[in-house]
Coordinates of C-alpha atoms in Angstrom, one line a residue:
Chain A
M1 CA 73.1 86.4 107.1
K2 CA 72.7 89.5 109.2
C3 CA 72.6 92.9 107.5
K4 CA 75.7 94.2 109.3
L5 CA 77.8 91.2 108.3
A6 CA 76.6 91.4 104.7
E7 CA 77.5 95.1 104.6
D8 CA 80.9 94.4 106.2
N9 CA 81.5 91.8 103.5
L10 CA 80.5 94.1 100.6
K11 CA 84.0 95.6 100.1
A12 CA 85.7 92.3 100.2
L13 CA 83.1 91.0 97.7
M14 CA 83.8 93.9 95.4
D15 CA 87.5 93.3 95.6
G16 CA 87.1 89.6 94.9
E17 CA 88.6 88.6 98.2
L18 CA 85.7 86.8 99.8
P19 CA 85.8 83.0 99.7
A20 CA 83.3 81.4 97.3
A21 CA 80.8 80.2 99.9
E22 CA 80.7 83.5 101.8
A23 CA 80.5 85.4 98.6
R24 CA 77.4 83.4 97.6
E25 CA 75.7 84.1 100.9
A26 CA 76.5 87.8 100.9
R27 CA 75.2 88.2 97.3
R28 CA 71.9 86.4 98.2
H29 CA 71.4 88.5 101.3
L30 CA 72.3 91.9 99.7
A31 CA 70.1 91.2 96.7
S32 CA 67.1 90.0 98.5
C33 CA 67.1 92.2 101.6
P34 CA 65.1 95.4 100.9
A35 CA 67.0 97.4 103.5
C36 CA 70.4 96.4 102.3
S37 CA 69.6 96.7 98.6
A38 CA 68.3 100.2 98.9
H39 CA 71.9 101.5 99.5
L40 CA 73.6 99.6 96.6
S41 CA 75.3 101.6 93.8
P42 CA 74.9 100.3 90.2
A43 CA 78.4 98.7 90.3
Q44 CA 77.5 97.0 93.6
W45 CA 74.2 95.8 92.1
V46 CA 76.2 94.2 89.3
E47 CA 78.3 92.4 92.0
V48 CA 75.3 91.0 93.9
L49 CA 72.9 90.2 91.0
P50 CA 74.5 86.9 90.2
G51 CA 73.3 85.8 93.6
L52 CA 69.7 86.2 92.4
E53 CA 70.0 83.8 89.5
G54 CA 69.4 80.2 90.1
E55 CA 70.7 77.3 88.2
I56 CA 69.3 75.3 85.3
E57 CA 68.8 71.6 86.0
P58 CA 70.0 69.5 83.1
S59 CA 67.2 67.6 81.3
P60 CA 66.3 64.2 82.7
G61 CA 67.8 62.5 79.6
F62 CA 71.0 64.5 79.6
A63 CA 73.2 61.8 81.3
R64 CA 71.7 59.0 79.2
A65 CA 72.3 61.0 75.9
F66 CA 75.9 61.7 77.0
Y67 CA 76.8 58.1 77.7
R68 CA 75.1 56.9 74.5
E69 CA 77.2 59.3 72.5
A70 CA 80.4 58.5 74.4
H71 CA 79.8 54.8 73.9
R72 CA 79.0 55.3 70.2
R73 CA 82.2 57.3 69.6
R74 CA 84.3 54.8 71.6
E75 CA 83.0 51.9 69.4
A76 CA 83.6 53.9 66.2
G77 CA 87.1 54.8 67.3
R78 CA 88.1 51.4 68.6
T79 CA 91.0 49.8 66.8
P80 CA 91.0 46.1 65.7
W81 CA 94.3 45.7 67.5
P82 CA 94.0 46.2 71.3
G83 CA 96.7 48.5 72.8
M84 CA 97.2 50.4 69.5
A85 CA 95.2 53.5 70.3
W86 CA 97.3 55.5 67.9
A87 CA 95.9 53.4 65.0
R88 CA 92.5 55.2 65.0
P89 CA 91.1 55.8 61.5
G90 CA 91.5 59.6 61.7
R91 CA 95.1 59.3 62.9
L92 CA 95.9 56.7 60.2
A93 CA 94.5 58.9 57.5
G94 CA 96.6 61.8 58.7
A95 CA 99.7 59.7 58.8
G96 CA 99.0 58.3 55.3
A97 CA 98.5 61.9 53.9
L98 CA 101.8 62.9 55.5
V99 CA 103.7 60.0 53.9
L100 CA 102.1 60.8 50.5
V101 CA 103.3 64.4 50.8
V102 CA 106.8 63.3 51.7
L103 CA 106.9 60.8 48.8
L104 CA 105.7 63.5 46.4
G105 CA 108.4 65.9 47.6
V106 CA 111.1 63.3 47.1
F107 CA 109.7 62.4 43.6
V108 CA 109.6 66.1 42.5
S109 CA 113.1 66.8 43.8
R110 CA 114.5 63.9 41.7
L111 CA 112.9 64.9 38.4
P112 CA 115.7 65.0 35.7
W113 CA 116.0 68.7 35.1
D114 CA 119.6 68.7 33.6
G115 CA 119.6 69.5 29.9
H116 CA 115.8 69.0 29.6
G117 CA 114.5 71.3 32.2
P118 CA 112.5 74.4 31.6
S119 CA 114.4 77.4 30.2
G120 CA 114.4 80.8 31.8
P121 CA 115.6 82.1 35.1
A122 CA 114.0 79.2 37.1
G123 CA 115.6 76.4 35.0
E124 CA 119.0 75.1 36.0
P125 CA 121.4 74.3 33.0
G126 CA 122.3 70.6 32.6
T127 CA 125.8 69.2 32.7
E128 CA 126.3 69.2 28.9
E129 CA 125.1 72.7 28.6
T130 CA 127.5 73.8 31.5
V131 CA 130.5 72.1 29.8
A132 CA 129.7 73.8 26.5
I133 CA 129.5 77.1 28.3
L134 CA 132.9 76.5 30.1
K135 CA 134.5 75.5 26.8
D136 CA 133.2 78.6 25.1
M137 CA 134.7 80.7 27.9
G138 CA 138.1 79.0 27.4
L139 CA 138.1 77.6 30.9
I140 CA 138.3 74.0 29.7
H141 CA 140.7 73.2 26.8
H142 CA 141.5 69.5 27.2
L143 CA 138.5 67.9 28.8
D144 CA 139.4 64.6 27.2
L145 CA 142.7 64.4 29.3
L146 CA 140.6 64.3 32.4
E147 CA 139.1 61.0 31.2
D148 CA 142.4 59.4 30.0
F149 CA 142.7 56.9 32.8
E150 CA 145.4 54.8 31.1
T151 CA 147.8 57.7 31.0
I152 CA 147.1 58.5 34.6
A153 CA 147.7 54.9 35.6
D154 CA 151.0 54.8 33.7
L155 CA 152.2 58.0 35.4
G156 CA 151.4 56.3 38.7
A157 CA 153.5 53.2 37.7
L158 CA 156.4 55.3 36.7
G159 CA 156.4 56.9 40.1
Q160 CA 156.5 53.5 41.9
D161 CA 159.4 52.3 39.7
A162 CA 161.4 55.4 40.5
N163 CA 161.1 54.5 44.2
Chain B
M1 CA 101.7 66.8 96.2
E2 CA 101.2 63.0 96.1
W3 CA 98.9 61.2 93.7
A4 CA 97.7 57.7 94.0
L5 CA 95.9 55.5 91.5
Y6 CA 93.0 53.4 92.7
R7 CA 91.5 50.7 90.6
N8 CA 89.0 49.0 92.7
D9 CA 88.7 51.2 95.8
G10 CA 85.4 52.8 96.7
F11 CA 84.6 56.5 96.9
L12 CA 84.7 56.7 100.6
M13 CA 88.5 56.4 100.5
T14 CA 88.8 59.8 98.7
A15 CA 86.0 61.6 100.3
E16 CA 88.2 63.4 102.9
T17 CA 90.4 65.1 100.4
S18 CA 89.7 68.6 99.2
A19 CA 87.4 69.1 96.3
G20 CA 90.1 70.1 93.8
D21 CA 92.3 67.1 94.7
Q22 CA 89.3 64.8 94.5
D23 CA 88.6 65.8 91.0
A24 CA 92.2 65.3 89.9
E25 CA 92.2 61.9 91.7
L26 CA 89.0 60.8 90.0
M27 CA 90.5 61.8 86.7
L28 CA 93.6 59.7 87.3
R29 CA 91.5 56.8 88.3
F30 CA 89.5 57.2 85.1
Q31 CA 92.8 57.3 83.2
A32 CA 93.7 54.0 84.9
G33 CA 90.5 52.5 83.5
E34 CA 88.0 53.0 86.2
E35 CA 84.8 54.0 84.4
G36 CA 83.0 54.8 87.7
A37 CA 85.4 57.6 88.4
F38 CA 84.3 59.5 85.3
E39 CA 80.6 59.0 86.4
A40 CA 81.5 60.8 89.6
L41 CA 83.1 63.6 87.7
F42 CA 80.1 63.8 85.4
A43 CA 77.8 64.0 88.5
R44 CA 79.8 66.8 90.0
H45 CA 80.4 69.0 86.9
S46 CA 77.6 68.4 84.4
K47 CA 75.2 70.9 86.0
P48 CA 77.7 73.7 86.5
L49 CA 78.8 73.2 82.9
V50 CA 75.2 73.4 81.5
N51 CA 74.8 76.7 83.4
F52 CA 78.2 78.0 82.3
A53 CA 77.3 77.3 78.7
W54 CA 73.8 78.9 79.2
R55 CA 75.5 82.2 80.3
F56 CA 77.0 82.4 76.8
V57 CA 74.2 81.1 74.5
H58 CA 71.0 81.9 76.6
N59 CA 69.3 78.8 75.2
R60 CA 68.8 75.6 77.3
E61 CA 69.0 73.1 74.4
R62 CA 72.2 74.6 73.0
A63 CA 73.7 74.9 76.5
E64 CA 73.1 71.2 77.0
E65 CA 74.6 70.3 73.6
L66 CA 77.7 72.4 74.5
A67 CA 78.0 70.8 77.9
Q68 CA 77.8 67.4 76.3
E69 CA 80.5 68.4 73.8
I70 CA 82.7 69.7 76.6
L71 CA 82.3 66.5 78.7
L72 CA 83.0 64.3 75.6
K73 CA 86.2 66.2 75.1
V74 CA 87.1 65.4 78.7
Y75 CA 86.1 61.8 78.3
E76 CA 88.0 61.3 75.1
G77 CA 91.0 63.4 76.0
S78 CA 91.5 62.0 79.5
D79 CA 94.9 60.6 78.4
R80 CA 96.1 64.2 77.9
Y81 CA 95.3 65.3 81.4
R82 CA 98.2 65.8 83.8
P83 CA 97.6 66.8 87.4
T84 CA 99.9 69.8 87.3
A85 CA 97.0 72.2 87.7
K86 CA 93.6 72.0 89.3
F87 CA 91.1 69.8 87.4
T88 CA 88.6 72.6 87.2
T89 CA 91.2 74.9 85.5
W90 CA 91.7 72.2 82.8
L91 CA 87.9 71.6 82.6
Y92 CA 87.0 75.3 82.3
R93 CA 89.7 76.0 79.7
I94 CA 88.1 73.4 77.5
A95 CA 84.6 74.8 78.3
T96 CA 85.7 78.4 77.6
N97 CA 87.2 77.5 74.3
S98 CA 84.0 75.6 73.3
C99 CA 81.7 78.4 74.3
L100 CA 83.8 81.2 72.7
N101 CA 83.9 79.1 69.5
E102 CA 80.2 78.8 69.6
I103 CA 79.4 82.5 70.0
R104 CA 82.0 83.4 67.3
R105 CA 80.1 81.3 64.7
P106 CA 78.5 83.5 62.1
W107 CA 75.1 81.8 62.5
F108 CA 75.1 82.5 66.2
R109 CA 75.5 86.3 65.6
I110 CA 72.8 86.3 63.0
V111 CA 70.2 84.4 65.0
Q112 CA 69.4 86.5 68.1
R113 CA 67.9 84.1 70.6
P114 CA 65.4 85.3 73.2
I115 CA 66.7 84.9 76.7
D116 CA 65.2 82.0 78.6
A117 CA 63.4 82.9 81.8
A118 CA 64.5 79.7 83.5
P119 CA 67.4 80.9 85.7
P120 CA 65.5 83.6 87.7
A121 CA 62.6 81.2 88.2
A122 CA 64.9 78.5 89.3
A123 CA 66.6 80.9 91.8
E124 CA 63.4 81.3 93.8
A125 CA 63.0 77.6 94.0
A126 CA 66.6 77.1 95.1
H127 CA 66.7 80.0 97.6
P128 CA 63.7 80.1 99.9
E129 CA 64.7 83.6 101.3
L130 CA 63.9 85.1 97.8
R131 CA 60.3 83.8 98.1
Q132 CA 59.8 85.6 101.4
D133 CA 59.4 88.9 99.7
P134 CA 55.7 89.7 100.0
D135 CA 55.8 92.3 97.2
P136 CA 55.0 90.6 93.9
V137 CA 56.0 93.7 92.0
R138 CA 59.4 93.5 93.6
N139 CA 59.7 89.9 92.6
L140 CA 58.9 90.8 89.0
E141 CA 61.4 93.6 89.1
R142 CA 64.0 91.3 90.6
E143 CA 63.4 88.9 87.7
A144 CA 63.6 91.8 85.2
L145 CA 66.9 92.9 86.7
A146 CA 68.4 89.4 86.4
R147 CA 67.2 89.3 82.8
A148 CA 68.7 92.7 82.1
L149 CA 72.0 91.6 83.5
A150 CA 72.0 88.5 81.3
G151 CA 71.3 90.7 78.3
A152 CA 74.0 93.2 79.2
L153 CA 76.4 90.4 79.7
G154 CA 75.8 89.2 76.2
R155 CA 76.9 92.6 74.8
L156 CA 80.3 92.6 76.6
P157 CA 83.5 91.8 74.7
A158 CA 84.0 88.0 74.8
R159 CA 87.0 88.0 77.2
Q160 CA 85.4 90.4 79.7
R161 CA 82.3 88.3 79.6
T162 CA 84.3 85.1 80.2
A163 CA 86.2 86.5 83.1
F164 CA 83.1 87.8 84.7
I165 CA 81.2 84.5 84.3
L166 CA 84.1 82.4 85.6
N167 CA 84.5 84.6 88.6
K168 CA 81.0 85.6 89.6
Y169 CA 79.0 82.5 88.5
Q170 CA 81.4 79.6 88.5
Q171 CA 83.1 80.9 91.7
L172 CA 86.7 80.7 90.4
S173 CA 89.2 83.0 92.1
Y174 CA 91.0 85.6 90.0
A175 CA 94.1 83.4 90.0
E176 CA 92.1 80.5 88.7
V177 CA 90.4 82.6 86.0
G178 CA 93.9 83.7 85.0
E179 CA 95.0 80.1 84.6
V180 CA 91.9 79.2 82.6
M181 CA 92.2 82.3 80.3
Q182 CA 96.0 82.0 80.2
T183 CA 96.6 85.5 81.4
S184 CA 97.8 87.2 84.6
E185 CA 95.7 87.8 87.7
K186 CA 96.2 91.5 87.2
A187 CA 94.7 91.3 83.7
V188 CA 91.8 89.4 85.1
K189 CA 91.1 92.1 87.7
S190 CA 91.2 94.7 85.0
M191 CA 88.8 92.8 82.7
I192 CA 86.3 92.2 85.6
H193 CA 86.5 95.9 86.6
R194 CA 85.8 97.0 83.1
A195 CA 83.0 94.5 82.8
R196 CA 81.4 95.7 86.0
E197 CA 81.6 99.3 84.8
A198 CA 80.0 98.5 81.5
L199 CA 77.3 96.4 83.2
A200 CA 76.5 99.0 85.8
E201 CA 76.0 101.6 83.0
S202 CA 73.6 99.2 81.2
L203 CA 71.7 98.4 84.4
A204 CA 71.5 102.0 85.8
P205 CA 68.2 102.9 84.0
V206 CA 66.5 99.8 85.4
L207 CA 67.7 100.1 88.9
P208 CA 65.8 103.1 90.4
E209 CA 62.5 101.2 90.0
Y210 CA 63.9 98.3 91.9
R211 CA 65.4 100.4 94.7
R212 CA 62.1 102.0 95.6
P213 CA 61.4 101.2 99.3

């Protein structure tokens, strides 16, 4: 790349507007050409320096190591039922833990708290305790009447006869 | 945009498409069960990924381990890939997360690794024009500069460093860097500008020697 072209491209390079291939060429030239590099400001140096650095070649065994590990993981994660990828051991363990948590929640919510629950602000009073309180307050005077189903049935029969 | 799945077709059928499209197409073919498609992706991206990881950890062995980890995530998570964005955006999002997780580990901060000299040496092998400089002192200074830049880069905040590396070394555009980092193009420009200012300040004491005619 000619010095003039590289200098022309410097502003576009600084603004990030140069296509990748042209940017690479401009960086290499500006960083390696003694005449061009003599005029670069520190900020411009920062822009062109990446062109000086080469690239690391992966080790010769890199690809082999990768495929060995990929194969090992695939074998370890393979399900005994083809087509059921969701049934991997990790996912099954997660699903099992979730089911256990839900079951535990249901079990705890169904514990018999009424009448035998813990006292104090967190404990809810049971049915017997509630009825006793309502009686004491005079709100329920004839609770037994509510359970006198025969009388209620008779009242219903009288109504039908009258019709 | 149209996408096609190929099970048994050869590589020549897709060679005329653009690089980004070819990556996405290879990934779709791998999703469809063609193992060879992943091998092609591996061949195209393993080296850039090792170098990307090296910019964060400055250690060849660890960089290769990180690159392997990233490629395994791609290999195992292929069913989650959707061609709604460029493949490289998806790939570098995985790579960025892996590298940032690595440098945030407590042990990484405690163990200060010396910077490998490999990249500058490799540069001269890769670019013949850099070997034409007859001044051995200048060559040494050039290597020292590149090393100083790598060191200064390591002292930048993680997001500024990531944006700078993705744009300057991995050749991603500002828009692509924004997609990888899940931020706006404007924010990327701002991060790179701040990174450049900080790096220039770090390099200024080293520069006059190199600029001597």
